[in-house]
Short mmCIF file of C-alpha atoms and ligand atoms in Angstrom, two decimals:
data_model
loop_
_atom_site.label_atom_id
_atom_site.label_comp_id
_atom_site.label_asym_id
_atom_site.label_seq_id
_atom_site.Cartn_x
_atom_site.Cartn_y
_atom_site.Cartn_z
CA UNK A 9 69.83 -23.21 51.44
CA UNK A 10 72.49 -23.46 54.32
CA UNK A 11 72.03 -21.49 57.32
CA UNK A 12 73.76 -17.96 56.90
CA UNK A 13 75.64 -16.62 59.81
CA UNK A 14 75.90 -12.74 60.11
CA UNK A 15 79.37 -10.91 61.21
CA UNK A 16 77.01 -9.42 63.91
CA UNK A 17 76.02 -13.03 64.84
CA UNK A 18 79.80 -14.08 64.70
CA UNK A 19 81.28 -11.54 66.80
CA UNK A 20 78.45 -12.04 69.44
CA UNK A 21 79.11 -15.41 69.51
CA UNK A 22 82.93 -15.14 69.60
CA UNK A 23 82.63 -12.56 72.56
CA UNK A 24 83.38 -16.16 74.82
CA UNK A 25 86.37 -16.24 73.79
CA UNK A 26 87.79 -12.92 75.44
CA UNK A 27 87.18 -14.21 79.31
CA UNK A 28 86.41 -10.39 80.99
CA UNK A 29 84.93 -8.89 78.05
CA UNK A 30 82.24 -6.52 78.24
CA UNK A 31 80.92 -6.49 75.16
CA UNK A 32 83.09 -3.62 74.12
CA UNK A 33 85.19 -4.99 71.48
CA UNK A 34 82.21 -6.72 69.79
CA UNK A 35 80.26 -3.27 70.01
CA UNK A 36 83.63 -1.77 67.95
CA UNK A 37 83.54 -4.45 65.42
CA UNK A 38 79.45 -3.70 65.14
CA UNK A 39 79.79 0.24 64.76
CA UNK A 40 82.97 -0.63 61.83
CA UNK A 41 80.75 -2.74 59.73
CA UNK A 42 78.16 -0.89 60.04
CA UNK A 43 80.13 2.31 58.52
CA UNK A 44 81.70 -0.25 55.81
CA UNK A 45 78.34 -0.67 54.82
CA UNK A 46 77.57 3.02 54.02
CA UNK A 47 80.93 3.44 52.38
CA UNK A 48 79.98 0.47 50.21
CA UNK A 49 76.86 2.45 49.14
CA UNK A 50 78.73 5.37 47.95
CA UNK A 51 81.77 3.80 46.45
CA UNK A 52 79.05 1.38 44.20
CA UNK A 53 78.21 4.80 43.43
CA UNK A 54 81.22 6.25 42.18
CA UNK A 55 81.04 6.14 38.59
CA UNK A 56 77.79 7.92 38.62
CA UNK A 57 79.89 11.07 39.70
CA UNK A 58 79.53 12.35 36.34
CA UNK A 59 75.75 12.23 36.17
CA UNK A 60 75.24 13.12 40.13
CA UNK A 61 77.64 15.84 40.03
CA UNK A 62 82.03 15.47 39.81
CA UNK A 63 83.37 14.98 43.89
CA UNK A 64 84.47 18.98 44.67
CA UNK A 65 81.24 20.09 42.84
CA UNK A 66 77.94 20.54 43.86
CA UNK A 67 75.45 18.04 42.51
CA UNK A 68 72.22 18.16 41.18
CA UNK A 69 70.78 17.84 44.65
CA UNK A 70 72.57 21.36 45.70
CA UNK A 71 74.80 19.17 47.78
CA UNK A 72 78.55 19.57 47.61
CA UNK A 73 80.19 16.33 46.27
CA UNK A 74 82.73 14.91 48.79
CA UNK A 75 85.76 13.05 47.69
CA UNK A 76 85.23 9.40 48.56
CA UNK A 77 88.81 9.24 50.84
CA UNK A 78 87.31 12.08 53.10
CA UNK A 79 83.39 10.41 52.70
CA UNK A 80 84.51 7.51 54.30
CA UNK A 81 87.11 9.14 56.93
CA UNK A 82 84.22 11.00 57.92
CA UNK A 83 81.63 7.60 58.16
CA UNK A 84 84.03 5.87 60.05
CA UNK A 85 84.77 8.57 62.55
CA UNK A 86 81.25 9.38 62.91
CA UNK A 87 80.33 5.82 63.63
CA UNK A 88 83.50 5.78 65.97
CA UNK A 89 82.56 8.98 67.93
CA UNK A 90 79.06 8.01 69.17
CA UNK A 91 79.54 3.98 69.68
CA UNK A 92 81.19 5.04 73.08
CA UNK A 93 83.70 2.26 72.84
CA UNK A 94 86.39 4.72 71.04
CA UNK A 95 88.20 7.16 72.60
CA UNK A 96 91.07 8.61 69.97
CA UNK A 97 91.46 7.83 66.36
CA UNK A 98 94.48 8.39 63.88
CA UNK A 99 93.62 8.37 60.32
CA UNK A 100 95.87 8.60 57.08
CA UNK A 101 93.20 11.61 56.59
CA UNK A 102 94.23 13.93 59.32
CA UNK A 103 97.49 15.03 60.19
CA UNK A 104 96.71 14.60 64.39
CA UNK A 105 95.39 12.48 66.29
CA UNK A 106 90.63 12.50 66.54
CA UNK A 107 90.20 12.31 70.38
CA UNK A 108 86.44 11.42 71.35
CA UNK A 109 85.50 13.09 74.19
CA UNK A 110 81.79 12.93 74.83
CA UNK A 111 78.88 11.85 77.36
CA UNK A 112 79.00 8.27 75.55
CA UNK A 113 82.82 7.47 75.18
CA UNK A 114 83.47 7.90 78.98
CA UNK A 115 84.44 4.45 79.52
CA UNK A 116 85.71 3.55 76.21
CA UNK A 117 88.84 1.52 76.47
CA UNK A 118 89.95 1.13 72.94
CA UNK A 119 91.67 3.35 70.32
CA UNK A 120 91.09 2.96 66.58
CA UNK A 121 93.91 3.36 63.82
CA UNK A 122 92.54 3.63 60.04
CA UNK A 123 93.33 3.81 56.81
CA UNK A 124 89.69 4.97 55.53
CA UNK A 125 89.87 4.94 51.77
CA UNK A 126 93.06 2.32 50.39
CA UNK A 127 93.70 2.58 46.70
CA UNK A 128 92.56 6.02 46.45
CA UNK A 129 94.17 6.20 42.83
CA UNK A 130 91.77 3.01 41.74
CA UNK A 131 88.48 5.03 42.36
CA UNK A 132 87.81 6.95 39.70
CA UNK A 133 88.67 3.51 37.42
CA UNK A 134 86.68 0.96 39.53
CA UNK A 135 89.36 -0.90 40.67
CA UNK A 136 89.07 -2.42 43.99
CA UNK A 137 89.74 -0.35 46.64
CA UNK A 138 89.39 -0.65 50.68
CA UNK A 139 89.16 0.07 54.33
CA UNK A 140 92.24 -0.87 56.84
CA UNK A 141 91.63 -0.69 60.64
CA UNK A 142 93.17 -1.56 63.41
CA UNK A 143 92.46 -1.50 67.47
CA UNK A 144 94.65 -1.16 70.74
CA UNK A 145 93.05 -0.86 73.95
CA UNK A 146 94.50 2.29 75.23
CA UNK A 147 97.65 2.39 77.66
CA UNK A 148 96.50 6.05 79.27
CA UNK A 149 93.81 5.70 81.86
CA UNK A 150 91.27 8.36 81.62
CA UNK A 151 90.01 10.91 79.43
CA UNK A 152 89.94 11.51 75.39
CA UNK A 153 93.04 9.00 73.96
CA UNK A 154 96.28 10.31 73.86
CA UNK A 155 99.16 10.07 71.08
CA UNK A 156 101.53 7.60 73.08
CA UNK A 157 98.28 5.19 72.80
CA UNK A 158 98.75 4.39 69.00
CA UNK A 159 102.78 3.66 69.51
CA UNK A 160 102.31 1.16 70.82
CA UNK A 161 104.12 -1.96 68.58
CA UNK A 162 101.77 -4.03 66.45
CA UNK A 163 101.75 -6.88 68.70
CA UNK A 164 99.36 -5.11 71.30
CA UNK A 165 96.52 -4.83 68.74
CA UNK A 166 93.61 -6.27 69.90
CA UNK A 167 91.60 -6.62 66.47
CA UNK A 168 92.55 -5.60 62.96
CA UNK A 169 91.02 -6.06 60.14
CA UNK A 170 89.91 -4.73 56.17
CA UNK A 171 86.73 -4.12 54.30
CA UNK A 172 87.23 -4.46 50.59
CA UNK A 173 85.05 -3.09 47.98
CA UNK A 174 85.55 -5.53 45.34
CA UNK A 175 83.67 -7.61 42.59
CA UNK A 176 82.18 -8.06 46.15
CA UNK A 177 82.68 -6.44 49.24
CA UNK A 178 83.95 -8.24 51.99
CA UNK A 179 85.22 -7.66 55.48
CA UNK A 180 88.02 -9.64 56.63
CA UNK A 181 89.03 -9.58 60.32
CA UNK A 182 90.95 -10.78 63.59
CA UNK A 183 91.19 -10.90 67.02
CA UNK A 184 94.22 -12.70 67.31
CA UNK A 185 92.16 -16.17 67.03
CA UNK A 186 92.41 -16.84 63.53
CA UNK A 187 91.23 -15.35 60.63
CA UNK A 188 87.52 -14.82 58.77
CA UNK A 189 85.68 -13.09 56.34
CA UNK A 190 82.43 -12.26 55.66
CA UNK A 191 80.73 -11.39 52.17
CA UNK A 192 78.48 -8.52 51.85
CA UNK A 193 74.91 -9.75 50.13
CA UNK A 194 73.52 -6.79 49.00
CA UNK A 195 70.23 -8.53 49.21
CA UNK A 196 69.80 -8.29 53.21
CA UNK A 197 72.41 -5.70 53.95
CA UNK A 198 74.31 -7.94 56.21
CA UNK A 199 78.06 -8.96 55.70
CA UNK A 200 77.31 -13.22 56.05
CA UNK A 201 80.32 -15.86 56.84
CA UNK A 202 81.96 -17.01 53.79
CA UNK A 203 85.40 -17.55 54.57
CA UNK A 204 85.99 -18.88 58.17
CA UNK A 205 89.35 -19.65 59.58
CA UNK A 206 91.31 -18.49 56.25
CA UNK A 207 94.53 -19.82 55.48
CA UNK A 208 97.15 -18.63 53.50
CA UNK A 209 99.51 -21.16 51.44
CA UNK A 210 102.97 -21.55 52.83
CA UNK A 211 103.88 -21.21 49.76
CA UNK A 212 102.62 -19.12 46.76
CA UNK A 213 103.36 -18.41 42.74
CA UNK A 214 102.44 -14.67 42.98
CA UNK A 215 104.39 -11.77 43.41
CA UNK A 216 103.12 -8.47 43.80
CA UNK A 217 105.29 -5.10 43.53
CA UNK A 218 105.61 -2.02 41.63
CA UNK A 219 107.85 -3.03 38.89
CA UNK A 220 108.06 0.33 37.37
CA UNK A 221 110.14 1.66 40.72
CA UNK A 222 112.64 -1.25 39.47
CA UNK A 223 115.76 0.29 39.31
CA UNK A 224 115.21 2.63 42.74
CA UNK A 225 115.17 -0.92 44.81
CA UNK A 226 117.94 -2.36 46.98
CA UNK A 227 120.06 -4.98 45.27
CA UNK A 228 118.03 -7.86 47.60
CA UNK A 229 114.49 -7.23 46.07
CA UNK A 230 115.78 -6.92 42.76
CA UNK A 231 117.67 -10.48 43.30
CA UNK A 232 113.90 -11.70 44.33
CA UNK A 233 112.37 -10.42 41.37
CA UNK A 234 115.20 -12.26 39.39
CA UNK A 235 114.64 -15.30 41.51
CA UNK A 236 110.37 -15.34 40.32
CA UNK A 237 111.00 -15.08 36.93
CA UNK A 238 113.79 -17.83 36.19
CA UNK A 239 112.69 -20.82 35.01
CA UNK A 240 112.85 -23.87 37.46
CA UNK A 241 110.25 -26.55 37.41
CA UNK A 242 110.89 -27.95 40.65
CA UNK A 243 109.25 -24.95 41.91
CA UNK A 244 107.04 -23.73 39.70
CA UNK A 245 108.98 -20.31 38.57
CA UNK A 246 108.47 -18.41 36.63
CA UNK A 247 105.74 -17.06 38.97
CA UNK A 248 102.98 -14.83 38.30
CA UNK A 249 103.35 -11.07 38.76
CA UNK A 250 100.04 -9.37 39.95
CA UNK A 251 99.85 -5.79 40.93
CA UNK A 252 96.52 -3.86 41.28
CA UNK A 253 98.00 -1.18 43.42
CA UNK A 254 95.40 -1.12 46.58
CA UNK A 255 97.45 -2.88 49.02
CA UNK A 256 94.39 -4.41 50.54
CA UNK A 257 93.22 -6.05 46.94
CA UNK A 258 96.89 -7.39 46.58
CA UNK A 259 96.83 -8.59 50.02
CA UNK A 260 93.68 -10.17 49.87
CA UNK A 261 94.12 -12.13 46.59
CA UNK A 262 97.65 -13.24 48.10
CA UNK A 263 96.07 -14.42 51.27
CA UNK A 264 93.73 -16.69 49.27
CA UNK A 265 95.82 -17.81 46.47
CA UNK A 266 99.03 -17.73 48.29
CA UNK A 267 101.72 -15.00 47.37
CA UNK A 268 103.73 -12.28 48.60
CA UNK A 269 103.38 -8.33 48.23
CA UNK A 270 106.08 -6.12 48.62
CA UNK A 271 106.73 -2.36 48.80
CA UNK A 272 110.26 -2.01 49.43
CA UNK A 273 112.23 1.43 49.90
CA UNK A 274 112.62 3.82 46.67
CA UNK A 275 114.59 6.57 45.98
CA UNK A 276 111.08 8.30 46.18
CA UNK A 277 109.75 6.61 49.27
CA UNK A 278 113.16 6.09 51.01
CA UNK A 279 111.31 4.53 54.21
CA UNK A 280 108.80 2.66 52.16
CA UNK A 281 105.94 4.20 51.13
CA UNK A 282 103.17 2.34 53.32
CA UNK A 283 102.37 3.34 56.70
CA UNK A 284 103.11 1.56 59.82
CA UNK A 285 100.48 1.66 62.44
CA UNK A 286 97.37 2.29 59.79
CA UNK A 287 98.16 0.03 56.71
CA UNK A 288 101.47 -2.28 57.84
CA UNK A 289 100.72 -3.60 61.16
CA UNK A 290 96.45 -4.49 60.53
CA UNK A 291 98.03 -6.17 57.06
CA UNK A 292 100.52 -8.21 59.11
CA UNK A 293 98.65 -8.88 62.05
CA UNK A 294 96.07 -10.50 59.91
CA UNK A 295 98.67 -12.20 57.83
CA UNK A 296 100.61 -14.06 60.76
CA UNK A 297 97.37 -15.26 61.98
CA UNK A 298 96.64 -17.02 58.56
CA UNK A 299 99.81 -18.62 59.08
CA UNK A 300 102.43 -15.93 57.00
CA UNK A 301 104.57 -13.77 57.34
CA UNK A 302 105.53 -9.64 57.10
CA UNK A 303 108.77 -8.23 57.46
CA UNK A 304 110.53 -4.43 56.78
CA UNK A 305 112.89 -6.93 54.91
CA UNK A 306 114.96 -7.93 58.11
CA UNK A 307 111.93 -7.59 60.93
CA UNK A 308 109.25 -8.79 61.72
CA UNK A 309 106.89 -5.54 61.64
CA UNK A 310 104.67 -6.19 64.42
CA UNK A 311 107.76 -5.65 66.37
CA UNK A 312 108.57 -2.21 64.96
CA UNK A 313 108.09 0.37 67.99
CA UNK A 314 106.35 3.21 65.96
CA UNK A 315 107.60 7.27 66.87
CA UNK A 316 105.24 8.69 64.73
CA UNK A 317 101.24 8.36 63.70
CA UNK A 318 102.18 8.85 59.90
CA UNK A 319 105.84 6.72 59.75
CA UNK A 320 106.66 4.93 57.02
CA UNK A 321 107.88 0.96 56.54
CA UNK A 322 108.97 -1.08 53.76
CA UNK A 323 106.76 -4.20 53.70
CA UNK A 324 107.14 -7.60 52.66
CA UNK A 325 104.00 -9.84 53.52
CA UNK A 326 102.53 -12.68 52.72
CA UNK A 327 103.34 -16.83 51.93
CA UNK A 328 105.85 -17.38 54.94
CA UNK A 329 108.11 -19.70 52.51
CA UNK A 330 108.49 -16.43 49.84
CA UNK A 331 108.71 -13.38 53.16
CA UNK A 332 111.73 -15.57 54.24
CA UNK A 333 113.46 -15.95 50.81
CA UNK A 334 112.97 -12.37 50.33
CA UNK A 335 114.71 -11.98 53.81
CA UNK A 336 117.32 -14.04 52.99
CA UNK A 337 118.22 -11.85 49.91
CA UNK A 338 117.84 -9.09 51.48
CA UNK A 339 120.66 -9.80 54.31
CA UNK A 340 122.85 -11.39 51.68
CA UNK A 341 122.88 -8.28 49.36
CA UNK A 342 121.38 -5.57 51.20
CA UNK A 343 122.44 -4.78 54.64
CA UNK A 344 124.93 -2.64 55.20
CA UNK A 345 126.80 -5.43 56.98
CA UNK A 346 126.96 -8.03 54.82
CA UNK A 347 128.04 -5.87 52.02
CA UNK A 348 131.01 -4.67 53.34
CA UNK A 349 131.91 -8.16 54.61
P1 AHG B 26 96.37 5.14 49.78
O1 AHG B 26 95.41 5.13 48.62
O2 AHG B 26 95.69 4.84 51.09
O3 AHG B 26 97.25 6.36 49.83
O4 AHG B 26 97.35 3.89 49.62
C1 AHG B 26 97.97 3.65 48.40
C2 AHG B 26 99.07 2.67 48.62
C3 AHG B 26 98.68 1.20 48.60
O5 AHG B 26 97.34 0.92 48.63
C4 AHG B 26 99.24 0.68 47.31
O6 AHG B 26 99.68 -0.61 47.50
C5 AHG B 26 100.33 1.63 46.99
O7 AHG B 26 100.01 2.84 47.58
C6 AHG B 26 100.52 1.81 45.52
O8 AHG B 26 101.63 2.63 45.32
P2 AHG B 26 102.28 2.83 43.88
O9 AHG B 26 101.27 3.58 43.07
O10 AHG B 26 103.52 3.59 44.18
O11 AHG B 26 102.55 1.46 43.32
MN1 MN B 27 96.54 3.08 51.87
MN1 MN B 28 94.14 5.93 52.04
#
């Protein structure tokens, strides 16, 4: 057998790379996986609900049943609040920013965005679902974090990354050096190296999207959708359409087999229904650093300057080659400009 290499091993080991690191950042990463791994426990446990007692019951132990979204907010907030390297946190779970304030998170430096529980509406179907997070160091300079700390554009993240509780669970992650992920072997309890420095294909033959919202999208994304299912050998269309409906188990499958997810605006969601700082911005962080792309359909999003914890973005992401035909479209038959001209 190979030598296995642990993500705490890793992230020790890449501490060199950050010159006047502390240790803080690879503490962060620690206290993360280690709350992926007890949200891993319970969602493996998920379709015992009916035996151990339905979530928003009490179960057979007298305890009351949490819903997995708020489980894991609360695992990952708890691991957070006493690692001492945190000192806010904005979740898709509470409507305000979570400052830390305590004897251990005096010094902390960093600020945590997450998106706890991804794919919420795959639980109760075991469907992959997943973990988002993202990390700024903070821009105010004492005290429990503050709001203007998480608008901060997603260029200034320091580390981003997702867990995903799949056929296996895995933890993908960056630090603006590249790209890796680690595989969860139930076995030891340890996430282990499986992918290092992933790449995603310039070009891909998937396309992920909610096809139902069809006739809600702008006349650019429906041209795309038109463009993947003609028939052209020279570049292998049709394509594939793929849609599991956890952005984080679209994204990943994209990243590896090359592809492009896209939630554009709908009549319903007329920003886009996935959020900027918590699910857009870790995504597309991680993305450009495999070598793709993500765009609102005419920017890049790590560029967006977010006014709000909860805003919204359309989001195109993935295969560079398929983000920038999508943006072609898009300015051709979408933008308010062009059409008129
Ligand atoms: P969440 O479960 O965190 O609210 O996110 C759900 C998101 C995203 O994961 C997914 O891509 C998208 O919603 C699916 O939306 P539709 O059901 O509208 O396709
Ligand atoms: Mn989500
Ligand atoms: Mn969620």
């Amino acid at each position: 057998m190979g030598s296995v290499k642990t993500l705490g091993e890793f992230i020790v080991e890449k501490q060199a790379d950050f010159q006047f690191s502390k240790g803080e950042l690879t503490r962060l990463l620690n206290d993360i996986g280690i709350a992926a791994k007890i949200v891993n426990r319970e969602v493996n446990k998920a379709g015992l609900a009916g035996i151990l007692g339905e979530t928003g019951s009490i179960n057979v132990h007298g305890d009351h049943v949490k819903k997995l979204d708020l489980f894991a907010n609360e695992q990952f907030i708890a691991a957070l609040s006493v690692g001492g390297e945190c000192c806010a946190m904005v979740s898709e779970e509470n409507e305000e920013i979570i400052t830390i304030d305590n004897a251990v998170s005096k010094g902390a430096k960093y600020v945590v965005a997450l998106d706890p529980l991804d794919g919420s509406s795959n639980i109760d179907v075991n469907v992959s679902i997943g973990t988002i997070f993202s990390i700024y160091r903070r821009t105010s300079l004492s005290g429990p974090g503050t709001l203007e700390d998480f608008l901060q554009p997603g260029t200034e993240q320091v580390a981003a990354g997702y867990v995903i509780y799949g056929s296996s669970t895995m933890l993908v992650y960056t630090t603006g050096k590249g790209v890796n992920g680690f595989t969860l072997d139930p076995s030891i309890g340890e996430f282990c190296l499986s992918h290092p420095n992933m790449k995603i294909p310039k070009q891909g033959k998937i396309y992920s999207i909610n096809e139902g919202n069809y006739v809600h999208f702008p006349e650019g994304v429906k041209k795309f959708i038109k463009y993947c299912q003609e028939e052209d050998t020279a570049t292998s269309r049709p394509f594939s359409s793929r849609y599991i409906g956890s952005a984080v188990a679209d994204f990943h499958r994209n990243l590896i087999l090359g592809g492009v997810f896209l939630y554009p605006t709908t009549s319903a969601s007329p920003k886009g229904k996935l959020r900027l700082i918590y699910e857009c911005n870790p995504l597309a962080f991680i993305c450009e650093q495999a070598g793709g792309k993500a765009s609102n359909g005419s920017k890049r999003i790590l560029e967006l300057a977010p006014s709000a914890l909860h805003q919204r973005s359309p989001l195109f992401i993935g295969s560079k080659d398929m983000v920038e035909k999508i943006e072609e479209l898009i300015a051709k038959y979408s933008l308010p400009s062009k059409a008129k001209a």
